[in-house]
């Protein structure tokens, strides 16, 4: 995949020049289902809007890469997810966390028109840092971001289990968080 050589190159560069590299792993559950259910123009437009939000949130030196999640990686065979990995070279962990939070809030605040229905998208995000976390290789950095993503998914599921998001008073249909 495109991610592997880019991650390896950026990790090696960070290590060689003693710079930071942040790996952000973002998962949007049910996004593939949304695209498949509302094929054609609506699904494509929704995906393009998500890509636009990511591009606008990133600097010119950052890399935002889409990685489809297999059922083996998803928590449930019923959940079809899309994952994005964002590599942020030479940024502090605090700045990266603010960026990740901004992306999440922008997606959740967004109103996506899909086949005449207004929908929002919920993202779960894990952030790993080099140096800072225990990663000594590019694979370990990605694994750490995946581990933190799993913690974010678990935390969100436990918070939303009491009140699952579906149709709300504001007329917006929200994609449910993974459980």
Coordinates of N, CA and C in Angstrom, one line a residue, residues 49-168:
X49 N -16.2 15.1 0.6 CA -16.3 16.1 1.7 C -15.4 15.7 2.9
X50 N -15.4 14.5 3.2 CA -14.5 14.0 4.3 C -13.0 14.2 3.9
X51 N -12.7 13.9 2.7 CA -11.3 14.1 2.2 C -11.0 15.6 2.2
X52 N -11.9 16.4 1.9 CA -11.7 17.9 1.9 C -11.4 18.4 3.3
X53 N -12.1 17.9 4.3 CA -11.9 18.2 5.7 C -10.5 17.8 6.1
X54 N -10.1 16.6 5.7 CA -8.8 16.1 6.1 C -7.7 17.0 5.5
X55 N -7.9 17.3 4.2 CA -6.9 18.1 3.5 C -6.8 19.5 4.1
X56 N -7.9 20.1 4.4 CA -7.9 21.5 5.0 C -7.3 21.5 6.4
X57 N -7.4 20.4 7.1 CA -6.9 20.3 8.4 C -5.4 20.0 8.5
X58 N -4.8 19.5 7.4 CA -3.4 19.1 7.3 C -2.5 20.3 6.7
X59 N -1.3 20.2 7.1 CA -0.3 21.1 6.6 C 0.2 20.5 5.2
X60 N 1.0 21.3 4.5 CA 1.5 20.8 3.2 C 2.5 19.7 3.4
X61 N 3.1 19.6 4.6 CA 4.1 18.6 4.8 C 3.5 17.3 5.4
X62 N 2.2 17.3 5.7 CA 1.5 16.1 6.2 C 1.1 15.1 5.2
X63 N 0.8 13.9 5.6 CA 0.3 12.9 4.6 C -1.0 12.3 5.2
X64 N -2.1 12.4 4.5 CA -3.4 11.8 4.9 C -3.6 10.7 3.9
X65 N -3.7 9.4 4.4 CA -3.8 8.2 3.6 C -5.0 7.4 4.0
X66 N -5.8 7.0 3.0 CA -7.0 6.2 3.3 C -6.6 4.8 3.3
X67 N -7.0 4.0 4.3 CA -6.7 2.6 4.5 C -8.0 1.9 4.8
X68 N -8.6 1.2 3.9 CA -9.8 0.5 4.1 C -9.6 -0.6 5.2
X69 N -10.5 -0.8 6.1 CA -10.4 -1.7 7.2 C -11.0 -3.0 6.8
X70 N -10.3 -4.1 7.0 CA -10.9 -5.4 6.7 C -11.8 -5.8 7.9
X71 N -12.7 -6.8 7.6 CA -13.5 -7.3 8.7 C -12.7 -7.8 9.8
X72 N -11.5 -8.4 9.5 CA -10.7 -9.0 10.6 C -10.2 -7.9 11.6
X73 N -10.0 -6.7 11.0 CA -9.6 -5.6 11.9 C -10.7 -4.9 12.6
X74 N -11.9 -5.0 12.1 CA -13.1 -4.3 12.7 C -13.5 -5.1 14.0
X75 N -14.1 -4.4 14.9 CA -14.5 -5.0 16.2 C -15.7 -6.0 15.9
X76 N -16.4 -5.8 14.9 CA -17.6 -6.6 14.6 C -17.7 -6.8 13.1
X77 N -18.1 -8.0 12.7 CA -18.3 -8.3 11.3 C -19.4 -7.4 10.7
X78 N -20.2 -6.9 11.5 CA -21.3 -6.0 11.0 C -20.8 -4.6 10.7
X79 N -19.7 -4.2 11.2 CA -19.2 -2.9 11.1 C -18.2 -2.8 9.9
X80 N -18.6 -2.1 8.9 CA -17.7 -1.8 7.8 C -17.1 -0.4 8.0
X81 N -15.8 -0.3 8.2 CA -15.1 0.9 8.6 C -14.2 1.4 7.5
X82 N -13.9 2.6 7.6 CA -12.8 3.2 6.8 C -11.8 3.8 7.8
X83 N -10.6 3.6 7.5 CA -9.5 4.2 8.3 C -8.7 5.1 7.5
X84 N -8.2 6.1 8.1 CA -7.3 7.1 7.5 C -6.1 7.2 8.5
X85 N -4.9 7.2 7.9 CA -3.7 7.4 8.7 C -3.2 8.8 8.3
X86 N -2.9 9.6 9.2 CA -2.3 10.9 9.0 C -1.0 11.0 9.6
X87 N 0.1 11.3 8.8 CA 1.4 11.4 9.4 C 1.8 12.8 9.4
X88 N 2.2 13.3 10.6 CA 2.5 14.7 10.9 C 4.0 14.8 11.3
X89 N 4.8 15.1 10.4 CA 6.2 15.3 10.7 C 6.5 16.6 11.4
X90 N 7.4 16.6 12.3 CA 7.9 17.8 13.0 C 6.8 18.7 13.6
X91 N 6.0 18.1 14.4 CA 4.9 18.7 15.1 C 4.9 18.2 16.6
X92 N 4.5 19.0 17.5 CA 4.5 18.6 18.9 C 3.2 17.7 19.1
X93 N 3.3 16.9 20.1 CA 2.2 16.0 20.4 C 0.9 16.9 20.7
X94 N 1.1 17.9 21.5 CA 0.0 18.8 21.8 C -0.7 19.4 20.6
X95 N 0.1 19.9 19.6 CA -0.4 20.4 18.4 C -1.1 19.3 17.6
X96 N -0.6 18.1 17.6 CA -1.2 17.0 16.9 C -2.6 16.6 17.5
X97 N -2.6 16.6 18.9 CA -3.8 16.3 19.6 C -4.9 17.4 19.3
X98 N -4.5 18.6 19.2 CA -5.4 19.7 18.9 C -6.0 19.5 17.4
X99 N -5.1 19.1 16.5 CA -5.5 18.9 15.1 C -6.5 17.7 15.1
X100 N -6.2 16.6 15.7 CA -7.0 15.5 15.7 C -8.4 15.8 16.3
X101 N -8.4 16.6 17.4 CA -9.7 17.0 18.0 C -10.5 17.9 17.1
X102 N -9.8 18.8 16.4 CA -10.4 19.7 15.4 C -11.0 18.9 14.3
X103 N -10.3 17.9 13.8 CA -10.9 17.0 12.7 C -12.1 16.3 13.2
X104 N -12.0 15.7 14.4 CA -13.2 15.0 14.9 C -14.4 15.9 15.1
X105 N -14.2 17.1 15.6 CA -15.3 18.1 15.8 C -15.9 18.6 14.5
X106 N -15.0 18.8 13.5 CA -15.5 19.3 12.2 C -16.3 18.2 11.6
X107 N -15.9 16.9 11.6 CA -16.7 15.9 11.1 C -18.0 15.7 11.8
X108 N -18.0 15.8 13.1 CA -19.3 15.6 13.9 C -20.2 16.8 13.7
X109 N -19.6 18.0 13.5 CA -20.5 19.2 13.3 C -21.0 19.3 11.9
X110 N -20.3 18.6 11.0 CA -20.7 18.6 9.5 C -22.1 18.1 9.3
X111 N -22.7 18.6 8.3 CA -24.0 18.1 7.9 C -23.8 17.6 6.5
X112 N -23.9 16.3 6.3 CA -23.7 15.7 5.0 C -25.0 15.3 4.4
X113 N -25.3 15.8 3.2 CA -26.6 15.5 2.5 C -26.4 14.3 1.7
X114 N -27.1 13.2 2.1 CA -27.0 11.9 1.4 C -28.4 11.5 1.1
X115 N -28.6 11.4 -0.2 CA -30.0 11.1 -0.8 C -31.1 11.7 0.0
X116 N -31.0 13.0 0.1 CA -32.0 13.8 0.8 C -32.1 13.7 2.3
X117 N -31.1 13.0 2.9 CA -31.1 12.9 4.3 C -29.8 13.6 4.8
X118 N -30.0 14.3 5.9 CA -28.8 15.0 6.5 C -28.2 14.0 7.5
X119 N -26.9 13.8 7.4 CA -26.2 12.9 8.3 C -25.0 13.5 8.8
X120 N -24.5 13.0 10.0 CA -23.2 13.4 10.5 C -22.3 12.2 10.6
X121 N -21.1 12.4 10.7 CA -20.1 11.3 10.8 C -19.3 11.4 12.1
X122 N -19.2 10.3 12.8 CA -18.4 10.2 14.0 C -17.1 9.5 13.7
X123 N -16.0 10.1 14.1 CA -14.7 9.5 14.0 C -14.1 9.2 15.3
X124 N -13.4 8.0 15.4 CA -12.6 7.6 16.5 C -11.2 7.8 16.1
X125 N -10.3 8.3 17.0 CA -8.9 8.7 16.7 C -8.0 8.2 17.7
X126 N -6.9 7.7 17.2 CA -5.7 7.3 18.1 C -4.5 8.0 17.6
X127 N -3.7 8.5 18.6 CA -2.5 9.3 18.2 C -1.3 8.7 18.9
X128 N -0.2 8.5 18.1 CA 1.0 8.0 18.7 C 2.2 8.9 18.2
X129 N 3.2 9.0 19.1 CA 4.2 10.0 18.9 C 5.6 9.3 18.9
X130 N 6.5 9.7 18.0 CA 7.9 9.4 18.0 C 8.7 10.7 18.0
X131 N 9.6 10.9 18.9 CA 9.8 10.1 20.1 C 8.7 10.4 21.1
X132 N 8.6 9.6 22.1 CA 7.5 9.8 23.1 C 6.9 8.5 23.5
X133 N 6.3 7.8 22.6 CA 5.8 6.5 22.9 C 7.0 5.5 22.8
X134 N 6.7 4.3 22.9 CA 7.7 3.3 23.0 C 8.2 2.8 21.6
X135 N 7.7 3.3 20.5 CA 8.0 2.9 19.2 C 9.4 3.1 18.8
X136 N 10.1 2.1 18.3 CA 11.4 2.2 17.8 C 11.5 1.9 16.3
X137 N 10.4 1.5 15.7 CA 10.3 1.2 14.3 C 9.0 1.9 13.7
X138 N 8.9 2.0 12.4 CA 7.7 2.5 11.8 C 6.5 1.6 12.1
X139 N 6.7 0.3 12.1 CA 5.6 -0.6 12.4 C 5.1 -0.5 13.8
X140 N 6.0 -0.3 14.7 CA 5.6 -0.1 16.1 C 4.9 1.2 16.3
X141 N 5.2 2.3 15.6 CA 4.5 3.5 15.7 C 3.1 3.3 15.2
X142 N 2.9 2.7 14.1 CA 1.5 2.4 13.6 C 0.8 1.5 14.5
X143 N 1.4 0.5 15.1 CA 0.8 -0.4 16.0 C 0.3 0.4 17.3
X144 N 1.1 1.3 17.7 CA 0.8 2.2 18.9 C -0.4 3.0 18.6
X145 N -0.5 3.6 17.4 CA -1.6 4.4 17.0 C -2.9 3.6 16.9
X146 N -2.7 2.3 16.4 CA -3.8 1.4 16.4 C -4.3 1.0 17.8
X147 N -3.4 0.8 18.7 CA -3.7 0.5 20.1 C -4.5 1.6 20.7
X148 N -4.0 2.9 20.5 CA -4.7 4.0 21.0 C -6.1 4.3 20.4
X149 N -6.2 3.9 19.1 CA -7.5 4.0 18.4 C -8.5 3.0 19.1
X150 N -8.0 1.8 19.3 CA -8.9 0.8 20.0 C -9.4 1.3 21.3
X151 N -8.5 2.0 22.1 CA -8.9 2.6 23.4 C -10.0 3.6 23.2
X152 N -9.8 4.5 22.1 CA -10.8 5.5 21.8 C -12.1 4.9 21.4
X153 N -12.1 3.9 20.7 CA -13.3 3.2 20.2 C -14.0 2.6 21.5
X154 N -13.3 2.0 22.3 CA -13.9 1.4 23.5 C -14.4 2.4 24.4
X155 N -13.7 3.5 24.6 CA -14.2 4.6 25.5 C -15.5 5.2 24.9
X156 N -15.5 5.5 23.6 CA -16.7 6.0 22.9 C -17.9 5.1 23.0
X157 N -17.7 3.8 22.8 CA -18.7 2.8 22.9 C -19.3 2.8 24.3
X158 N -18.5 2.9 25.3 CA -19.0 2.8 26.7 C -19.8 4.1 27.0
X159 N -19.4 5.2 26.4 CA -20.2 6.4 26.6 C -21.5 6.5 25.9
X160 N -21.5 5.9 24.7 CA -22.7 6.0 23.8 C -23.6 4.8 24.0
X161 N -23.2 3.8 24.7 CA -24.0 2.6 24.9 C -25.3 3.0 25.6
X162 N -25.3 4.0 26.5 CA -26.4 4.4 27.3 C -27.4 5.2 26.4
X163 N -27.0 5.8 25.4 CA -27.9 6.6 24.5 C -27.4 6.5 23.1
X164 N -27.7 5.4 22.4 CA -27.2 5.3 21.0 C -27.7 6.4 20.1
X165 N -26.8 6.9 19.2 CA -27.2 8.0 18.3 C -28.0 7.4 17.1
X166 N -29.2 7.9 16.9 CA -29.9 7.6 15.7 C -30.5 8.9 15.2
X167 N -31.8 8.9 15.1 CA -32.5 10.2 14.7 C -32.6 11.0 16.0
X168 N -32.4 12.3 15.8 CA -32.5 13.2 17.0 C -33.5 14.3 16.7

